[in-house]
PDB file of C-alpha atoms in Angstrom:
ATOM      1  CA  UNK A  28       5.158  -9.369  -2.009  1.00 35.00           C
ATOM      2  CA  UNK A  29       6.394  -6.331  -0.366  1.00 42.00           C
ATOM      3  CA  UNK A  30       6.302  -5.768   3.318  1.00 41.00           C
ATOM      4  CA  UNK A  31       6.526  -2.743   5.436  1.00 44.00           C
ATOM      5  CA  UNK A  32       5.860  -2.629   9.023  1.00 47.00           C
ATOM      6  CA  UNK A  33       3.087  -4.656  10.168  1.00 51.00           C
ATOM      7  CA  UNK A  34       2.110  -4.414   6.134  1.00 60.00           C
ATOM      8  CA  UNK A  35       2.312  -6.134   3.590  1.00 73.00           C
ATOM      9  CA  UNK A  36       1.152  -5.772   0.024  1.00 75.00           C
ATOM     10  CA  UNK A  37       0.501  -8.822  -1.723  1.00 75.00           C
ATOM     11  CA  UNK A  38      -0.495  -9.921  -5.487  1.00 75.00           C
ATOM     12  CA  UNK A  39      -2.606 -12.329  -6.602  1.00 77.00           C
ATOM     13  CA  UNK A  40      -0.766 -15.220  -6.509  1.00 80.00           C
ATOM     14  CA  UNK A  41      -0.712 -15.247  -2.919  1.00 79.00           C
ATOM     15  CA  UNK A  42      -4.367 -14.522  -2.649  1.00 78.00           C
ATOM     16  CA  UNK A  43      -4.861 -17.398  -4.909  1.00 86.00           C
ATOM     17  CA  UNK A  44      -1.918 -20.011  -2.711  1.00 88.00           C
ATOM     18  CA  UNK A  45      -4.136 -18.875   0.373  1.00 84.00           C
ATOM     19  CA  UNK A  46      -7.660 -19.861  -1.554  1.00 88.00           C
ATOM     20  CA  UNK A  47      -5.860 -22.953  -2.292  1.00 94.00           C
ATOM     21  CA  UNK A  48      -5.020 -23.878   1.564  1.00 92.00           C
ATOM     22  CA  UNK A  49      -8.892 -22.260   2.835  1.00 91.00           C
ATOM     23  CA  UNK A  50      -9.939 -25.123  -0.017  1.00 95.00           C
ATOM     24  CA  UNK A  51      -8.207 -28.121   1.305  1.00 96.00           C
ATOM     25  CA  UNK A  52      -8.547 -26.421   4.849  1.00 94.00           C
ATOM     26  CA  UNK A  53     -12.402 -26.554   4.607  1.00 93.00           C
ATOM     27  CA  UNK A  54     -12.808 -29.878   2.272  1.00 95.00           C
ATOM     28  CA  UNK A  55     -10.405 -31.981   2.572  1.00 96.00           C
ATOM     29  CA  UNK A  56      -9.414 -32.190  -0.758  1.00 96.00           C
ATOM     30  CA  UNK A  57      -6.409 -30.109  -2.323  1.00 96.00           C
ATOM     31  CA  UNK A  58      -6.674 -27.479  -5.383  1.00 97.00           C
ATOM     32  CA  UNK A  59      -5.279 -30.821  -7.807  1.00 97.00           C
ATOM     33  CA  UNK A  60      -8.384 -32.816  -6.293  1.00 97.00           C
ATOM     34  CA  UNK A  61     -10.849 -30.530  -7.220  1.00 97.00           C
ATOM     35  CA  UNK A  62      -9.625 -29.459 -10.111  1.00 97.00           C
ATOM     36  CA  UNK A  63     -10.116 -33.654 -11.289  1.00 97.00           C
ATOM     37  CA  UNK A  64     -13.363 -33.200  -9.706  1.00 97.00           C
ATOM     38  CA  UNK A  65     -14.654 -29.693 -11.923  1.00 97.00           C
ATOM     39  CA  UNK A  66     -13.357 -31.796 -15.007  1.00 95.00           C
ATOM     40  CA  UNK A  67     -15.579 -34.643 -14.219  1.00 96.00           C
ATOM     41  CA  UNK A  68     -19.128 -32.255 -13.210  1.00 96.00           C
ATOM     42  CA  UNK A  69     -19.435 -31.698 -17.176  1.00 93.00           C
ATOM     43  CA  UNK A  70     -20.264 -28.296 -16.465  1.00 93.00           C
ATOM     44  CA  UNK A  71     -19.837 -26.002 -19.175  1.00 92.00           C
ATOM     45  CA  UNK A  72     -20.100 -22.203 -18.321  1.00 96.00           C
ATOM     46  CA  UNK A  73     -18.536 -20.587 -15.483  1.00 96.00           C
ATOM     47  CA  UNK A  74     -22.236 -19.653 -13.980  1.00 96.00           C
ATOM     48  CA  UNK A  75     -23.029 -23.407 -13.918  1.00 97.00           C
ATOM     49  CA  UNK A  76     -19.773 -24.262 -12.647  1.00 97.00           C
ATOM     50  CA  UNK A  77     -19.876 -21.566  -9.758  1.00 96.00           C
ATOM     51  CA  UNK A  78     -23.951 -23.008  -8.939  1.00 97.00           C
ATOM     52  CA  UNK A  79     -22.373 -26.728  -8.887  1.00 97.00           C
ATOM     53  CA  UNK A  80     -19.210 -26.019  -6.584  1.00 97.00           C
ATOM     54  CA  UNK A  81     -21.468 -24.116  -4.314  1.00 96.00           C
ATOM     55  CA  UNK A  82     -24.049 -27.176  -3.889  1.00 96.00           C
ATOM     56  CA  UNK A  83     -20.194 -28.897  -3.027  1.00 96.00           C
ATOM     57  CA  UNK A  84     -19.983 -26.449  -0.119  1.00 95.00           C
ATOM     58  CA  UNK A  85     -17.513 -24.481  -2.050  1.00 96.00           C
ATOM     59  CA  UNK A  86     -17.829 -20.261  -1.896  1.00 93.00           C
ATOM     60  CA  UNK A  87     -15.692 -17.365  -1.738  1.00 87.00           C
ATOM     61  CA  UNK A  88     -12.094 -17.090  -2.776  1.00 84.00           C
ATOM     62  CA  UNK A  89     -11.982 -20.757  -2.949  1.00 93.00           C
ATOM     63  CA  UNK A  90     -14.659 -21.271  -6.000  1.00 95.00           C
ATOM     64  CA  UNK A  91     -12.858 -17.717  -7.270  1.00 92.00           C
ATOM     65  CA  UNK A  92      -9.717 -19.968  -7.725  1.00 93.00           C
ATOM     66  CA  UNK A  93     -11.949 -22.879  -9.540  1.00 97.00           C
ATOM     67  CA  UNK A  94     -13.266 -20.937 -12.026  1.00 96.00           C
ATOM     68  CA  UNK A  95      -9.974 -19.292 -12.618  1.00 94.00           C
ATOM     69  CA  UNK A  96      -8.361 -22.317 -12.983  1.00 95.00           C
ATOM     70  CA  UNK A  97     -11.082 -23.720 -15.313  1.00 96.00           C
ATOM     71  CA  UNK A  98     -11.411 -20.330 -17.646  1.00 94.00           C
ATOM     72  CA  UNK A  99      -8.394 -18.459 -16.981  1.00 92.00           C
ATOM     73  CA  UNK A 100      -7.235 -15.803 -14.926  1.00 88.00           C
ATOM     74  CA  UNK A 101      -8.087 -11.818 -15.973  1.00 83.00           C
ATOM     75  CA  UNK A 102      -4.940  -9.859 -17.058  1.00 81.00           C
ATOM     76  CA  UNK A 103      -5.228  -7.463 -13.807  1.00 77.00           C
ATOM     77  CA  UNK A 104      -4.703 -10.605 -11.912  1.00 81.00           C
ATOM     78  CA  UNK A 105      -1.176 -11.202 -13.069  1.00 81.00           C
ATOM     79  CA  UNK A 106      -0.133  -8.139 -13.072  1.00 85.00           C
ATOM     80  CA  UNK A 107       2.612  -6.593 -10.503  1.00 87.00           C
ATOM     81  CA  UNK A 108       0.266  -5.101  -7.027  1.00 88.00           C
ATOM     82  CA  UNK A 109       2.627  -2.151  -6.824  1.00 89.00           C
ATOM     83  CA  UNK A 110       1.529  -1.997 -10.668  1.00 92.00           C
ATOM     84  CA  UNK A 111      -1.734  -2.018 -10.323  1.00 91.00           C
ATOM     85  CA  UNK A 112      -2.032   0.776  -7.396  1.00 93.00           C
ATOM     86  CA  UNK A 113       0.142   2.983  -9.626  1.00 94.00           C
ATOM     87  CA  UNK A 114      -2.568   2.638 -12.557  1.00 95.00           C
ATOM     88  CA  UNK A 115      -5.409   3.422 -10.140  1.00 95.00           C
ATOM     89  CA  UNK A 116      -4.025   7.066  -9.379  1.00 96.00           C
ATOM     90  CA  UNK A 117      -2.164   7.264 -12.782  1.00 96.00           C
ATOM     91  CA  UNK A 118      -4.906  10.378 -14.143  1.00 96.00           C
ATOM     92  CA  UNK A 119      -4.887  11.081 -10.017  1.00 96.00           C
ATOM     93  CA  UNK A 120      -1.895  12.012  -8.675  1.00 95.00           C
ATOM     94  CA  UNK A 121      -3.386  14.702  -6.612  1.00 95.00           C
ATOM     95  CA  UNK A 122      -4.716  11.596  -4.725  1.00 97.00           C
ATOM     96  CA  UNK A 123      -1.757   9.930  -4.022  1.00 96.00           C
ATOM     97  CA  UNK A 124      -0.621  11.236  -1.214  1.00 96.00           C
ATOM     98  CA  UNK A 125      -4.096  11.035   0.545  1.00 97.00           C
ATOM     99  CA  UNK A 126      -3.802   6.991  -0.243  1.00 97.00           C
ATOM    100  CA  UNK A 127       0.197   7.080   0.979  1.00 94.00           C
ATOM    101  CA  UNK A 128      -1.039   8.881   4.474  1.00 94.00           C
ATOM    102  CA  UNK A 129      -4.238   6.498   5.048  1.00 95.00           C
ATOM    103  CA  UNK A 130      -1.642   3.307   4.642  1.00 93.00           C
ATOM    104  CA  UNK A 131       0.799   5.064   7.096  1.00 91.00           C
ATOM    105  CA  UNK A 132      -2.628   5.247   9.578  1.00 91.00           C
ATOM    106  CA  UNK A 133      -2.989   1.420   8.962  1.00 92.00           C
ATOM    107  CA  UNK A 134       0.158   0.269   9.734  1.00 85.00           C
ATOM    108  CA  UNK A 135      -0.449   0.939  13.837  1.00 87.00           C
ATOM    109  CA  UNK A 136      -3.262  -0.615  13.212  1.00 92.00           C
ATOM    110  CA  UNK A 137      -2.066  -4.131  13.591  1.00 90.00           C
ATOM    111  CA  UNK A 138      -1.360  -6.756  10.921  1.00 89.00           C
ATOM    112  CA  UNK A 139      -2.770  -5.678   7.108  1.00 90.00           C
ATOM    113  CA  UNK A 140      -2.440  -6.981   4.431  1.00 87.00           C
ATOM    114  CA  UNK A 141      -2.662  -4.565   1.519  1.00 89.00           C
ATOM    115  CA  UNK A 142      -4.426  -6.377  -1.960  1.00 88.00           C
ATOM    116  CA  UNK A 143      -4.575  -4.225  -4.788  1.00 88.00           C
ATOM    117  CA  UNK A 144      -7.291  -5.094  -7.538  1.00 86.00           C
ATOM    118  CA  UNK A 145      -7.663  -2.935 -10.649  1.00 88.00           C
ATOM    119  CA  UNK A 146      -9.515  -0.169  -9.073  1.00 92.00           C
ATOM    120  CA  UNK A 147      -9.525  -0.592  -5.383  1.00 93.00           C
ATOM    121  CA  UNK A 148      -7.116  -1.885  -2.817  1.00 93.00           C
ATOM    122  CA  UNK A 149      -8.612  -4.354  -0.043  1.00 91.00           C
ATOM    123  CA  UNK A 150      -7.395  -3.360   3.454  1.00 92.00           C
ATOM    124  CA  UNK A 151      -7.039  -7.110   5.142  1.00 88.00           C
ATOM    125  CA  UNK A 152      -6.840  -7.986   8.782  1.00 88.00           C
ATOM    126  CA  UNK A 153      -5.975 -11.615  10.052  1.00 84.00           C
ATOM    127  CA  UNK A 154      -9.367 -13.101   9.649  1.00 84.00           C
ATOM    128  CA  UNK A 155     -11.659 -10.689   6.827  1.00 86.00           C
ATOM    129  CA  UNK A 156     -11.716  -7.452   4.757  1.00 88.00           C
ATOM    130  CA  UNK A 157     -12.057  -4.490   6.869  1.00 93.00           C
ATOM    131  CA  UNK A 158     -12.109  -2.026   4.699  1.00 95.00           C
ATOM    132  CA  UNK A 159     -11.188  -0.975   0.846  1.00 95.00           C
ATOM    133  CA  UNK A 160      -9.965   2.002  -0.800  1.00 96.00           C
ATOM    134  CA  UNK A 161     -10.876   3.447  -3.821  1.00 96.00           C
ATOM    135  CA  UNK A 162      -9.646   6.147  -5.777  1.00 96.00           C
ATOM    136  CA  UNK A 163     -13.454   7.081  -7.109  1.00 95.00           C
ATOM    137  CA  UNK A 164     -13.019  10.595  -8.611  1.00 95.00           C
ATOM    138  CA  UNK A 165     -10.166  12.521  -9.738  1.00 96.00           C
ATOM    139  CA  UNK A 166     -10.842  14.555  -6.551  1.00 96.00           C
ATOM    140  CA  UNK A 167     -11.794  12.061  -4.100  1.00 97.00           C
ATOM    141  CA  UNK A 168     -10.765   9.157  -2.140  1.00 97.00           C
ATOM    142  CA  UNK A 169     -13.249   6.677  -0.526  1.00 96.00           C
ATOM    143  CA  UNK A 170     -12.738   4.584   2.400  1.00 96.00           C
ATOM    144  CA  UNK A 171     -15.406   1.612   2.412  1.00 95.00           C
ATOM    145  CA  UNK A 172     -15.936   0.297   6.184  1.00 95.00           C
ATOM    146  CA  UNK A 173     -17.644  -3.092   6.880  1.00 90.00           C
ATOM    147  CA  UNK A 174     -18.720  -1.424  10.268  1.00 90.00           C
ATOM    148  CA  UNK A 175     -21.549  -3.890  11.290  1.00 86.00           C
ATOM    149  CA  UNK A 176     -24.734  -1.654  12.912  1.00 87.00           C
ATOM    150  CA  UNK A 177     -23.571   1.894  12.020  1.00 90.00           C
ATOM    151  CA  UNK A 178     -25.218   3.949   9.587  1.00 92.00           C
ATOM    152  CA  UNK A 179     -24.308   6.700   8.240  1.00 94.00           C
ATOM    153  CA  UNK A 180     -24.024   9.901  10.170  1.00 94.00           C
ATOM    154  CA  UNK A 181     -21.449  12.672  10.253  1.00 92.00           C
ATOM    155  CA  UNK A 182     -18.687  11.757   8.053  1.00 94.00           C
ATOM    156  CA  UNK A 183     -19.622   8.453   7.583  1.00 95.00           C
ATOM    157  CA  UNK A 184     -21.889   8.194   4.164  1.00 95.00           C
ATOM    158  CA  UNK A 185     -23.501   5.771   2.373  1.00 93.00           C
ATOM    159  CA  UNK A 186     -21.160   3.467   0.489  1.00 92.00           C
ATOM    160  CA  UNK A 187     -23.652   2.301  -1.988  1.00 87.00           C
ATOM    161  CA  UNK A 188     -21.819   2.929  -4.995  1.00 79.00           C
ATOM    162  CA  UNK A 189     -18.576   1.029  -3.327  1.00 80.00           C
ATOM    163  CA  UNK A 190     -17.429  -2.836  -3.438  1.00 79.00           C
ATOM    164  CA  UNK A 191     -17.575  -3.348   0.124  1.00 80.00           C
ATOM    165  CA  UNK A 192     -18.508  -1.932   3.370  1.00 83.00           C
ATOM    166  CA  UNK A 193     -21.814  -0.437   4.555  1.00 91.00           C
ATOM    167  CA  UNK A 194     -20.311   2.928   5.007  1.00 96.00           C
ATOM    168  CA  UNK A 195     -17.395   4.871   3.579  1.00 95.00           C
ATOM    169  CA  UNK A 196     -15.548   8.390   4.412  1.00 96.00           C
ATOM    170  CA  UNK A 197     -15.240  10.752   1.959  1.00 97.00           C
ATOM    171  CA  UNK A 198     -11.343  12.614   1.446  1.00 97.00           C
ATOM    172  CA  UNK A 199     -10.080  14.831  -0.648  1.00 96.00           C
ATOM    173  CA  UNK A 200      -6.711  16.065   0.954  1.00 96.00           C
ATOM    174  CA  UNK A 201      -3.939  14.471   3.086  1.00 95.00           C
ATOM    175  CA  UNK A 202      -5.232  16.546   5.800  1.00 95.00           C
ATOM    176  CA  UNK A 203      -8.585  14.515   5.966  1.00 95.00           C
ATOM    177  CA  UNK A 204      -6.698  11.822   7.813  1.00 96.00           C
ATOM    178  CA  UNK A 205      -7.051  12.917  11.257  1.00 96.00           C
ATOM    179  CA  UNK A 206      -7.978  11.179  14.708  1.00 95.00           C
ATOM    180  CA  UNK A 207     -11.407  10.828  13.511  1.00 96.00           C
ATOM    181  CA  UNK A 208     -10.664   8.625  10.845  1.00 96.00           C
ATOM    182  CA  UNK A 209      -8.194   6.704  12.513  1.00 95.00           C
ATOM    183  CA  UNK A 210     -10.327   5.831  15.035  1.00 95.00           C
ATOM    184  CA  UNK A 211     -12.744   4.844  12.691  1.00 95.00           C
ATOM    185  CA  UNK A 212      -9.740   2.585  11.227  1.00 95.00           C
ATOM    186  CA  UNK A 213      -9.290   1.303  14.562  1.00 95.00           C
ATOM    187  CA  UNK A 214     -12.610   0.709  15.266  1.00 94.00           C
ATOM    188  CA  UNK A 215     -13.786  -1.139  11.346  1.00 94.00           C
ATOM    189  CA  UNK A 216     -10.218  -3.157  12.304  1.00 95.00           C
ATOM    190  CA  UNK A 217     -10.934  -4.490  15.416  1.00 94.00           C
ATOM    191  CA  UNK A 218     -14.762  -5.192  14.565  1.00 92.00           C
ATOM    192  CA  UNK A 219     -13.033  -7.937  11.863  1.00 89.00           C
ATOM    193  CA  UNK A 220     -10.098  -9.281  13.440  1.00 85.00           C
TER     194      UNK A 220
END
């Protein structure tokens, strides 16, 4: 894990160690119990698994971590986060800098986590995802906000197409990140911390 600031960019593993505690946080029962307990269900495909832990109450990144550790994890998952990011805007470099300027925005932002997939990064704040970022063209960056109630108007657009959020901003240069979008940083932060 790297960490910069009030940032800091994290791989899988440590998404996976903090499913583990959010598991034994919210059942009582640790990562070993449970996996003693998927062994014993009988189930036999990872949809039937994922339908039987969610009758047990379990959802999320914590059933994300059962199934993993029933049917393995994906390569992307053990690779290097720093890795992964450098993939995403490997045929994008134009982008690069517009991603390197919208993390130096976040980091007055308050405590973020950074967790690169393979082709977004989540944007984390102490208690949810706030927003991701994803390198969708070779000429354009999109920033997905989960911005409960607002719709999109002005330079927020529909983020259909887009993991998460309800809306997303559109850039294309470094210049894009201005006091507009930081504020709508500020704003998408706040509304999940």
């Amino acid at each position: 894990m790297a960490q910069r600031d009030g940032m800091n960019l994290v791989g899988w593993q440590s998404m996976m160690d903090h499913a583990a505690g959010l598991l034994e946080q919210r059942t009582g029962s640790d990562l070993a119990e449970w996996k003693e307990r998927v062994a014993a269900s009988g189930t036999t495909s990872e949809p039937r698994l994922r339908a039987w832990l969610g009758e047990q109450g379990v959802g999320g990144y914590s059933q994300d971590l059962l199934v993993y550790e029933t049917y393995g994890y994906p390569e992307f998952m053990r690779t290097d986060p720093a890795e992964l990011i450098d993939e995403q805007f490997a045929d994008r470099q134009a982008l690069r800098p517009v991603f390197d300027e919208l993390l130096e925005a976040v980091v007055d932002l308050g405590v973020v986590t950074i967790q690169a997939r393979k082709t977004y990064v989540s944007l984390v704040s102490p208690k949810r995802t706030f927003a991701i970022v994803k390198p969708s063209t070779k000429s354009r960056l999109d920033i997905g906000l989960h911005l409960p109630g607002r719709q999109p108007a002005g330079r927020l657009l529909p983020a259909k197409s887009l993991p998460k959020g309800n809306v997303r901003i559109a850039l294309t240069a470094e210049s894009g990140v201005d006091d507009e979008v930081v504020a709508l940083l500020r704003e998408c932060y706040e509304a999940n911390s």
